[in-house]
Tab-separated table of C-alpha atoms and ligand atoms in Angstrom:
chain	number	residue	atom	x	y	z
A	1	UNK	CA	-184.277	-64.730	98.690
A	2	UNK	CA	-186.323	-61.556	99.087
A	3	UNK	CA	-184.744	-59.103	101.490
A	4	UNK	CA	-187.029	-57.280	103.875
A	5	UNK	CA	-185.895	-54.153	105.684
A	6	UNK	CA	-187.567	-51.574	107.828
A	7	UNK	CA	-186.685	-47.889	108.046
A	8	UNK	CA	-185.374	-48.518	111.582
A	9	UNK	CA	-182.762	-50.933	110.188
A	10	UNK	CA	-181.200	-48.006	108.398
A	11	UNK	CA	-181.462	-45.636	111.306
A	12	UNK	CA	-178.174	-45.671	113.097
A	13	UNK	CA	-174.603	-46.178	112.105
A	14	UNK	CA	-171.352	-46.478	113.936
A	15	UNK	CA	-170.902	-44.676	117.201
A	16	UNK	CA	-171.122	-40.955	116.438
A	17	UNK	CA	-173.298	-39.185	119.032
A	18	UNK	CA	-174.911	-42.516	119.920
A	19	UNK	CA	-175.795	-42.817	116.248
A	20	UNK	CA	-178.141	-39.830	116.300
A	21	UNK	CA	-177.692	-36.901	113.908
A	22	UNK	CA	-176.595	-33.683	115.615
A	23	UNK	CA	-177.824	-31.237	112.985
A	24	UNK	CA	-179.663	-28.195	114.364
A	25	UNK	CA	-183.305	-28.965	115.276
A	26	UNK	CA	-185.438	-28.329	112.189
A	27	UNK	CA	-182.540	-28.536	109.716
A	28	UNK	CA	-183.556	-29.637	106.213
A	29	UNK	CA	-180.945	-32.379	106.381
A	30	UNK	CA	-183.383	-34.420	108.494
A	31	UNK	CA	-185.788	-34.507	105.558
A	32	UNK	CA	-183.006	-35.681	103.265
A	33	UNK	CA	-181.735	-38.471	105.533
A	34	UNK	CA	-185.314	-39.684	105.974
A	35	UNK	CA	-185.806	-39.779	102.211
A	36	UNK	CA	-182.544	-41.692	101.746
A	37	UNK	CA	-183.471	-44.299	104.368
A	38	UNK	CA	-187.011	-44.671	103.043
A	39	UNK	CA	-185.753	-45.086	99.476
A	40	UNK	CA	-183.358	-47.842	100.578
A	41	UNK	CA	-186.198	-49.643	102.305
A	42	UNK	CA	-188.634	-49.216	99.412
A	43	UNK	CA	-186.041	-50.466	96.919
A	44	UNK	CA	-185.024	-53.305	99.273
A	45	UNK	CA	-181.367	-52.431	98.888
A	46	UNK	CA	-178.860	-54.484	100.817
A	47	UNK	CA	-176.844	-52.141	103.132
A	48	UNK	CA	-173.726	-54.119	102.202
A	49	UNK	CA	-174.108	-52.968	98.615
A	50	UNK	CA	-174.540	-49.268	99.346
A	51	UNK	CA	-171.741	-46.729	99.631
A	52	UNK	CA	-172.565	-43.185	100.713
A	53	UNK	CA	-169.877	-40.560	100.219
A	54	UNK	CA	-170.024	-37.349	102.235
A	55	UNK	CA	-168.170	-34.128	101.559
A	56	UNK	CA	-167.288	-31.274	103.898
A	57	UNK	CA	-170.089	-29.343	105.513
A	58	UNK	CA	-173.166	-30.199	107.554
A	59	UNK	CA	-174.388	-32.502	104.765
A	60	UNK	CA	-171.096	-34.416	104.786
A	61	UNK	CA	-171.988	-36.079	108.056
A	62	UNK	CA	-174.984	-37.934	106.622
A	63	UNK	CA	-173.132	-41.208	105.879
A	64	UNK	CA	-172.232	-41.470	109.573
A	65	UNK	CA	-175.896	-41.976	110.410
A	66	UNK	CA	-177.055	-44.455	107.811
A	67	UNK	CA	-176.229	-48.144	107.966
A	68	UNK	CA	-174.191	-48.693	104.833
A	69	UNK	CA	-170.585	-48.319	103.782
A	70	UNK	CA	-169.416	-44.719	103.906
A	71	UNK	CA	-166.518	-42.460	102.993
A	72	UNK	CA	-165.860	-38.921	104.198
A	73	UNK	CA	-164.168	-37.099	101.336
A	74	UNK	CA	-162.202	-33.868	101.129
A	75	UNK	CA	-163.978	-30.617	100.289
A	76	UNK	CA	-165.285	-30.727	96.737
A	77	UNK	CA	-164.056	-34.265	96.089
A	78	UNK	CA	-167.109	-36.447	96.627
A	79	UNK	CA	-167.534	-37.153	92.923
A	80	UNK	CA	-163.947	-38.307	92.222
A	81	UNK	CA	-164.212	-40.679	95.205
A	82	UNK	CA	-167.636	-41.887	94.054
A	83	UNK	CA	-166.258	-42.398	90.528
A	84	UNK	CA	-163.348	-44.498	91.800
A	85	UNK	CA	-165.619	-46.676	93.924
A	86	UNK	CA	-168.072	-47.216	91.073
A	87	UNK	CA	-165.331	-48.089	88.591
A	88	UNK	CA	-163.759	-50.536	91.060
A	89	UNK	CA	-167.050	-52.267	91.802
A	90	UNK	CA	-170.018	-51.357	89.646
A	91	UNK	CA	-172.267	-53.769	91.550
A	92	UNK	CA	-172.443	-51.206	94.369
A	93	UNK	CA	-175.077	-48.498	94.689
A	94	UNK	CA	-172.997	-45.343	94.994
A	95	UNK	CA	-174.556	-42.127	96.314
A	96	UNK	CA	-172.506	-38.966	96.719
A	97	UNK	CA	-173.680	-36.279	99.149
A	98	UNK	CA	-172.352	-32.760	99.036
A	99	UNK	CA	-173.418	-29.275	99.997
A	100	UNK	CA	-173.866	-26.420	97.530
A	101	UNK	CA	-170.538	-24.912	98.543
A	102	UNK	CA	-168.844	-28.261	98.131
A	103	UNK	CA	-170.357	-29.415	94.825
A	104	UNK	CA	-171.125	-26.085	93.106
A	105	UNK	CA	-168.050	-24.238	94.403
A	106	UNK	CA	-164.730	-26.015	94.720
A	107	UNK	CA	-166.118	-29.239	93.201
A	108	UNK	CA	-167.927	-27.746	90.215
A	109	UNK	CA	-165.417	-29.050	87.675
A	110	UNK	CA	-166.020	-32.584	88.909
A	111	UNK	CA	-169.779	-32.098	88.521
A	112	UNK	CA	-169.428	-31.108	84.871
A	113	UNK	CA	-167.162	-34.041	84.038
A	114	UNK	CA	-169.255	-36.536	86.003
A	115	UNK	CA	-172.288	-35.362	84.025
A	116	UNK	CA	-170.749	-35.828	80.588
A	117	UNK	CA	-168.999	-39.061	81.644
A	118	UNK	CA	-172.287	-40.648	82.738
A	119	UNK	CA	-170.989	-42.925	85.454
A	120	UNK	CA	-173.842	-44.699	87.204
A	121	UNK	CA	-173.842	-42.515	90.354
A	122	UNK	CA	-176.500	-40.543	92.216
A	123	UNK	CA	-175.266	-37.143	93.403
A	124	UNK	CA	-177.474	-35.571	96.086
A	125	UNK	CA	-176.684	-31.915	96.695
A	126	UNK	CA	-177.910	-30.460	99.996
A	127	UNK	CA	-178.518	-26.976	98.657
A	128	UNK	CA	-179.088	-24.619	101.609
A	129	UNK	CA	-177.750	-21.572	99.755
A	130	UNK	CA	-175.237	-20.811	102.511
A	131	UNK	CA	-172.140	-22.224	104.188
A	132	UNK	CA	-173.733	-23.610	107.357
A	133	UNK	CA	-170.914	-25.510	109.058
A	134	UNK	CA	-168.668	-22.446	108.986
A	135	UNK	CA	-171.488	-20.389	110.543
A	136	UNK	CA	-173.082	-18.568	107.648
A	137	UNK	CA	-171.181	-17.272	104.651
A	138	UNK	CA	-172.463	-16.709	101.117
A	139	UNK	CA	-172.374	-19.798	98.882
A	140	UNK	CA	-172.464	-20.257	95.083
A	141	UNK	CA	-176.276	-20.586	95.165
A	142	UNK	CA	-177.022	-17.646	97.484
A	143	UNK	CA	-179.460	-15.324	95.737
A	144	UNK	CA	-178.355	-11.926	94.435
A	145	UNK	CA	-178.680	-9.400	97.222
A	146	UNK	CA	-178.495	-12.035	99.995
A	147	UNK	CA	-176.778	-10.666	103.105
A	148	UNK	CA	-174.469	-12.837	105.167
A	149	UNK	CA	-171.321	-12.519	107.264
A	150	UNK	CA	-169.207	-12.581	104.115
A	151	UNK	CA	-171.468	-10.236	102.087
A	152	UNK	CA	-172.948	-7.770	104.601
A	153	UNK	CA	-173.971	-5.416	101.774
A	154	UNK	CA	-175.578	-8.227	99.768
A	155	UNK	CA	-174.345	-10.682	97.110
A	156	UNK	CA	-173.353	-8.960	93.866
A	157	UNK	CA	-173.134	-11.898	91.472
A	158	UNK	CA	-175.865	-14.205	90.183
A	159	UNK	CA	-176.252	-17.706	91.670
A	160	UNK	CA	-175.117	-20.908	89.958
A	161	UNK	CA	-177.969	-22.661	88.152
A	162	UNK	CA	-177.176	-26.357	88.808
A	163	UNK	CA	-180.097	-27.646	86.737
A	164	UNK	CA	-179.106	-25.731	83.593
A	165	UNK	CA	-175.429	-26.499	84.184
A	166	UNK	CA	-175.866	-30.264	84.363
A	167	UNK	CA	-178.350	-30.266	81.480
A	168	UNK	CA	-175.787	-28.515	79.296
A	169	UNK	CA	-173.112	-30.948	80.533
A	170	UNK	CA	-175.213	-33.858	79.223
A	171	UNK	CA	-176.256	-35.410	82.526
A	172	UNK	CA	-178.809	-38.139	81.841
A	173	UNK	CA	-180.979	-37.477	84.924
A	174	UNK	CA	-181.542	-34.003	86.342
A	175	UNK	CA	-183.943	-33.370	89.219
A	176	UNK	CA	-184.684	-30.970	92.049
A	177	UNK	CA	-186.302	-31.924	95.351
A	178	UNK	CA	-187.372	-30.075	98.466
A	179	UNK	CA	-186.415	-31.297	101.941
A	180	UNK	CA	-189.768	-30.093	103.309
A	181	UNK	CA	-191.638	-32.655	101.183
A	182	UNK	CA	-190.204	-36.000	102.303
A	183	UNK	CA	-192.610	-38.192	100.344
A	184	UNK	CA	-191.838	-36.466	97.068
A	185	UNK	CA	-188.119	-36.427	97.859
A	186	UNK	CA	-188.188	-40.164	98.595
A	187	UNK	CA	-189.672	-40.757	95.139
A	188	UNK	CA	-186.929	-38.671	93.548
A	189	UNK	CA	-184.177	-40.530	95.432
A	190	UNK	CA	-185.675	-43.831	94.298
A	191	UNK	CA	-185.802	-42.658	90.676
A	192	UNK	CA	-182.213	-41.414	90.935
A	193	UNK	CA	-180.969	-44.722	92.354
A	194	UNK	CA	-182.814	-46.728	89.683
A	195	UNK	CA	-181.504	-44.562	86.852
A	196	UNK	CA	-178.562	-46.089	84.953
A	197	UNK	CA	-176.213	-43.156	84.539
A	198	UNK	CA	-175.241	-39.962	86.274
A	199	UNK	CA	-178.117	-38.468	88.255
A	200	UNK	CA	-178.077	-35.027	89.834
A	201	UNK	CA	-180.624	-34.477	92.599
A	202	UNK	CA	-180.420	-30.875	93.781
A	203	UNK	CA	-182.311	-30.626	97.084
A	204	UNK	CA	-183.572	-27.325	98.476
A	205	UNK	CA	-182.579	-27.711	102.105
A	206	UNK	CA	-183.502	-24.940	104.554
A	207	UNK	CA	-180.707	-24.009	106.965
A	208	UNK	CA	-182.813	-22.806	109.873
A	209	UNK	CA	-179.868	-21.373	111.780
A	210	UNK	CA	-178.060	-19.207	109.244
A	211	UNK	CA	-180.304	-18.702	106.205
A	212	UNK	CA	-183.279	-16.598	107.276
A	213	UNK	CA	-184.377	-15.808	103.723
A	214	UNK	CA	-184.875	-19.250	102.135
A	215	UNK	CA	-187.013	-20.713	104.922
A	216	UNK	CA	-189.645	-23.492	104.885
A	217	UNK	CA	-192.366	-20.828	104.598
A	218	UNK	CA	-190.507	-19.139	101.723
A	219	UNK	CA	-190.225	-22.407	99.780
A	220	UNK	CA	-193.760	-23.530	100.619
A	221	UNK	CA	-195.165	-20.495	98.815
A	222	UNK	CA	-193.054	-21.103	95.724
A	223	UNK	CA	-192.399	-24.773	94.965
A	224	UNK	CA	-194.644	-26.743	92.631
A	225	UNK	CA	-194.298	-30.202	91.119
A	226	UNK	CA	-193.329	-30.553	87.489
A	227	UNK	CA	-195.159	-33.851	87.114
A	228	UNK	CA	-198.438	-32.100	87.914
A	229	UNK	CA	-198.005	-29.791	84.932
A	230	UNK	CA	-197.626	-32.388	82.181
A	231	UNK	CA	-193.908	-31.662	81.840
A	232	UNK	CA	-192.277	-34.005	79.298
A	233	UNK	CA	-189.107	-35.223	80.992
A	234	UNK	CA	-187.659	-36.446	77.676
A	235	UNK	CA	-187.804	-32.955	76.150
A	236	UNK	CA	-184.481	-31.206	76.767
A	237	UNK	CA	-185.685	-27.843	75.503
A	238	UNK	CA	-188.594	-27.956	77.940
A	239	UNK	CA	-186.152	-28.928	80.699
A	240	UNK	CA	-183.986	-25.873	79.936
A	241	UNK	CA	-187.060	-23.687	79.962
A	242	UNK	CA	-188.021	-24.975	83.423
A	243	UNK	CA	-184.406	-24.721	84.617
A	244	UNK	CA	-184.532	-20.947	84.212
A	245	UNK	CA	-188.016	-20.440	85.616
A	246	UNK	CA	-186.737	-19.613	89.126
A	247	UNK	CA	-184.649	-16.735	87.746
A	248	UNK	CA	-187.204	-15.650	85.126
A	249	UNK	CA	-190.000	-15.337	87.683
A	250	UNK	CA	-187.723	-13.527	90.150
A	251	UNK	CA	-188.018	-16.409	92.658
A	252	UNK	CA	-191.816	-16.477	92.550
A	253	UNK	CA	-192.109	-19.999	91.082
A	254	UNK	CA	-189.693	-22.866	91.754
A	255	UNK	CA	-190.281	-26.175	89.962
A	256	UNK	CA	-189.315	-29.427	91.690
A	257	UNK	CA	-189.320	-32.957	90.255
A	258	UNK	CA	-187.528	-34.561	87.336
A	259	UNK	CA	-186.533	-31.993	84.708
A	260	UNK	CA	-184.920	-34.405	82.276
A	261	UNK	CA	-184.129	-38.059	81.828
A	262	UNK	CA	-182.558	-40.068	79.015
A	263	UNK	CA	-180.971	-43.478	78.524
A	264	UNK	CA	-177.370	-43.535	77.330
A	265	UNK	CA	-174.586	-46.092	77.830
A	266	UNK	CA	-172.759	-45.455	81.086
A	267	UNK	CA	-169.026	-44.841	81.305
A	268	UNK	CA	-168.623	-48.370	82.671
A	269	UNK	CA	-170.564	-49.831	79.733
A	270	UNK	CA	-167.892	-48.462	77.402
A	271	UNK	CA	-164.945	-50.111	79.192
A	272	UNK	CA	-164.592	-53.641	77.799
A	273	UNK	CA	-162.480	-54.908	80.717
A	274	UNK	CA	-165.241	-54.425	83.261
A	275	UNK	CA	-168.347	-55.137	81.225
A	276	UNK	CA	-168.494	-58.793	82.286
A	277	UNK	CA	-167.568	-58.373	85.929
A	278	UNK	CA	-166.454	-55.638	88.336
A	279	UNK	CA	-162.774	-54.808	88.516
A	280	UNK	CA	-162.524	-56.027	92.119
A	281	UNK	CA	-163.591	-59.509	91.028
A	282	UNK	CA	-160.801	-59.905	88.474
A	283	UNK	CA	-158.162	-62.494	89.280
A	284	UNK	CA	-154.846	-60.653	89.615
A	285	UNK	CA	-152.791	-63.469	91.130
A	286	UNK	CA	-151.010	-64.205	87.838
A	287	UNK	CA	-150.495	-60.660	86.685
A	288	UNK	CA	-146.852	-59.662	86.478
A	289	UNK	CA	-146.302	-55.911	86.805
A	290	UNK	CA	-142.516	-56.203	86.707
A	291	UNK	CA	-142.339	-54.923	83.144
A	292	UNK	CA	-144.418	-51.847	83.929
A	293	UNK	CA	-142.360	-51.056	87.019
A	294	UNK	CA	-139.154	-51.403	85.030
A	295	UNK	CA	-140.468	-48.989	82.408
A	296	UNK	CA	-141.137	-46.407	85.099
A	297	UNK	CA	-137.716	-46.576	86.757
B	1	SF4	FE1	-178.502	-27.541	109.237
B	1	SF4	FE2	-177.754	-25.017	109.003
B	1	SF4	FE3	-177.593	-26.212	111.362
B	1	SF4	FE4	-175.944	-26.907	109.376
B	1	SF4	S1	-176.032	-24.926	110.405
B	1	SF4	S2	-177.026	-28.309	110.751
B	1	SF4	S3	-177.277	-26.704	107.566
B	1	SF4	S4	-179.481	-25.766	110.204
């Protein structure tokens, strides 16, 4: 049977604020949630087979407002939770959402290992280059010189480069989107969901309340689409070159789109016990764990 859904079917979830997002008016998160809902509709995904994991921060609330299964994880721990869910039931579409502080700060180790492990997960990072929920402190992607409550004299260190980092960690799908271009972002979410393997989608997400440098106008002058330049998304050297363009051009040019994509067996493909069917569908009624428990006592 062909499933038919409308965007409105994915609009509201369970009970928070009457189901309506309470992000600041104009927040880039609205562009991201729209792209997620549209992608689900376009791909005709069954809400019962989708799990969205949120982290800590403004972005972490997204799963509360999309009809699907959801899990609110600890700070930095969206990817371990997503990994556990995917390994338990690989029939599910698993999408992890985290902010830049969450995924590129405390959770950065998980990002590296998720990339090389190649579990079939989409990781959407709401990259607003600031800690928004805690009212405006410098984050791992804040630009050098950026002034905030926590760095009133300006950031001293260089920002994390998530594209180069995940490329060098052997992620099989690496992309960057912009929350101000919902149609393009929807396409990227769809490509990330369809990709078999670990997909990083770094999304430039203006925080209109606390980041007054990286605004919609600032991004509008700088972003351009890789696919309009003939970029070969199977060429890893070209992907690295584009990954550093933001820094090399001193923030004058920022590429968005798919930097790199390759096919490689997923982590789940390499585990013989779950190749035929998901772990949750295994019959465990006749399994005796007495011996294992005895060994451990
Ligand atoms: Fe969005 Fe910033 Fe407001 Fe958080 S603080 S909801 S990131 S605009």
